[in-house]
Amino acid sequence: MHDFESPLKPELAEILRVKQETPSIKTFTVRFLDKKKQKQFSFLPGKFMMASIFGFGEMPISISSSPYQKDSLQLTVNPVGNISRKICSLEKGSVIGLRGPFGRGYPIQKFRKKNIVFFSGGCGMASMRSAVFAVTAKKELFGKLFLFHGCKSPSELLFAEDIAKWEKEENFNVFVSVDVPSPSWKGNSGFVTDLIGKVDLPIEDTFVLMCGPQAMMNIAIEKFKGHGFKPEQLYSSLERLMHCGVGKCGHCNIGKEFVCVHGPVFSGLELEKMHLKEG
Amino acid sequence: MKEKERADVVCLGYFLKKKNLLPYLEFLQKEKGFQVLVPLANSNGATCFEELSEENSKKIFLDSRAFFSAKKFFLPNREREFLFEKKAPSFKVHETVKHRQKVVFGLRSCDLHALNALDKLFLDFYGYDSLYRNKRNTCLTIGLECSKPGKNCFCDSMGTSKPDFFDLFFWEKKDGFFVEIGSVEWERLYCKKFFEQTRETKNKPMEKCGLKLDTENLEQILEKNFEHKIWASEAERCLSCSSCTQICPTCYCFTIEDFFIPCSKDSERFREWDSCQLQQFTKVHGGVFRSSRKSRLRQFVMHKLSFFRQQHSVHLCVGCGRCIEACPVKISLVEIARQIQKNPIGGN
Ligand SMILES: Cc1cc2nc3c(=O)[nH]c(=O)nc-3n(C[C@H](O)[C@H](O)[C@H](O)COP(=O)(O)OP(=O)(O)OC[C@H]3O[C@@H](n4cnc5c(N)ncnc54)[C@H](O)[C@@H]3O)c2cc1C
Ligand code: SF4
Ligand code: FES
């Protein structure tokens, strides 16, 4: 009778490593207990997982590791509420539930031979890191690369080691800006959106990938458009409350779109048609 | 044998005498082993679907559609999804599977269309939902004609007054019902003792609702009037009580939450009705996406009469009028839509 698997059913996964990224944010390297599941697992950057802590609940979370990393995946967690804080209290060896990947990621195939601007703020760097890994692994297929990232303070900077490596790469221009610099901070300061227009960007044949707080993305989209980018050159990842991740519970609904299945990544053209404010 | 089969096909229906209705339902329950759900009149005046029993069989209510729809049998207000059994150092995940064979009797045309709308979402939209599919696959439906529409009904406007998506449908005749066959599974509901051959045919679908709504292009008209002033003015009265979404036969939104089982390390995951009328429905770390009553009332009406249609080709409103009846401050989605049609942004 029961010949089907529920898309809501969590698979078991083990925490292999925990890395403290900032005073509060941690990155967890996890692997499915079921070897076959781990082997078959593949995803496009921008897609997300539903992570379960049994008895506490489930939360949507981006995959921050490279799609070419096959033996495990990484989740980067900001402890803002019950479940995220509970996850951050877990140690190596703990077992969590995972299901996914869900949603629509960045259409990276479409960006071949084009220039790419990665634009992220705060925790949005989690899914952006995965996209950067996917592109830099096959750098010869793409044009010029740019990364803009903003965070509150130098101590809140995520993936500092990865960023340091990217800075050294050829054809990759990296700009990090902090809202409030510390005395030892040598990089840019102020909102990361202030850098748009100050840095010379190619507009033709360029795509912009965005992930971060809604307020930051709203400003960024307006500024990029102001500098001549067309909406179809912009891609941005939306955040909404999600309970199911599979288009059923209704929480992530905006107009006829469900962010969990039609997004979270939407093109600028799609965003223009959506009721983003109070919609 | 062959001859007889053909005779059955030519005769597209049977006749069931009114006096045999209860014996037939009891036959389905006792002989065929179905759980039989029927509309009943409660002591408090509301009508709702419950399991037929010897005590309540006299309270079967067939005069009009039930106040509460049969939604709870497909989407219960609270339902366990999983049991997580702690088996140190890991867990075992048990999925809830229930499949007692059911028959719902007395669904009106609007109720059947409501199930069809839910089917579109839960059976065929980016995969299916197994809890819903479990219940839907184990349930047969017997519809019942509505000859007297209620004062808030507008099914003929929504295109849902023509019965569809049933296994059997009972058309009201003098002294009984013409039984129309609607699916290949109907034979499981067949009863030689009560079903007589007939020359009767089905009636015309009802087309005399008092309430009317022009649905031509409605989804586009509402989309263009997202910033219409009526949303704010109607929302001033709205109490955000969510009666409208609870009573609606197609409102399906739910939350998922975990609970520990007392005195154990096991836990359970429950699904529970939620409502777009509540603030917490869109609450995230940075704030609430639909913080105003205006935006929440608009979400309800737009999901019913615009968004779902754009995605699934049918409206998520079947014109049953239950939300109008249940609203304590008499907000009516029909009235809102008509005001917008009469006076759209930018004029007609
Ligand atoms: C597609 C997607 C990808 C995400 N990726 C990441 C990620 O990589 N890392 C990360 O740390 N977080 C990520 N989030 C946000 C994360 O899901 C929420 O912060 C988390 O659900 C909060 O759950 P909680 O139980 O800890 O908080 P709760 O105790 O439930 O609530 C704490 C606060 O967080 C709010 N909240 C609940 N759900 C969400 C949500 N979906 N989005 C924002 N706020 C929410 C609550 O309303 C409340 O204000 C992502 C969200 C989405 C939709
Ligand atoms: S029933 Fe009426 S008052 Fe209650 S939330 Fe719905 S529209 Fe508002
Ligand atoms: S998260 Fe449930 S519908 Fe999108």
XYZ file of C-alpha atoms and ligand atoms in Angstrom, chain A residues 48 50 240-253 258-261, chain B residues 125 252 254 256, ligand 3:
28
model
C 18.373 25.014 0.024
C 15.406 21.673 5.300
C 10.444 34.033 3.317
C 9.144 31.968 6.209
C 9.095 28.336 5.094
C 7.581 25.295 6.739
C 7.437 22.633 4.034
C 9.834 23.600 1.242
C 7.702 21.800 -1.336
C 4.967 24.258 -2.291
C 2.266 22.971 0.068
C 2.141 24.838 3.386
C 1.512 28.263 1.831
C 3.865 30.308 4.007
C 6.276 31.451 1.291
C 3.555 32.533 -1.159
C 5.918 30.050 -4.088
C 9.433 31.033 -3.054
C 10.296 27.472 -2.011
C 9.632 25.934 -5.429
C 2.265 20.406 -7.883
C -5.103 24.560 3.123
C -0.459 24.705 7.599
C 4.826 22.169 10.943
S 7.558 26.580 2.275
Fe 5.634 25.593 2.249
S 4.783 26.383 0.431
Fe 6.793 27.173 0.364
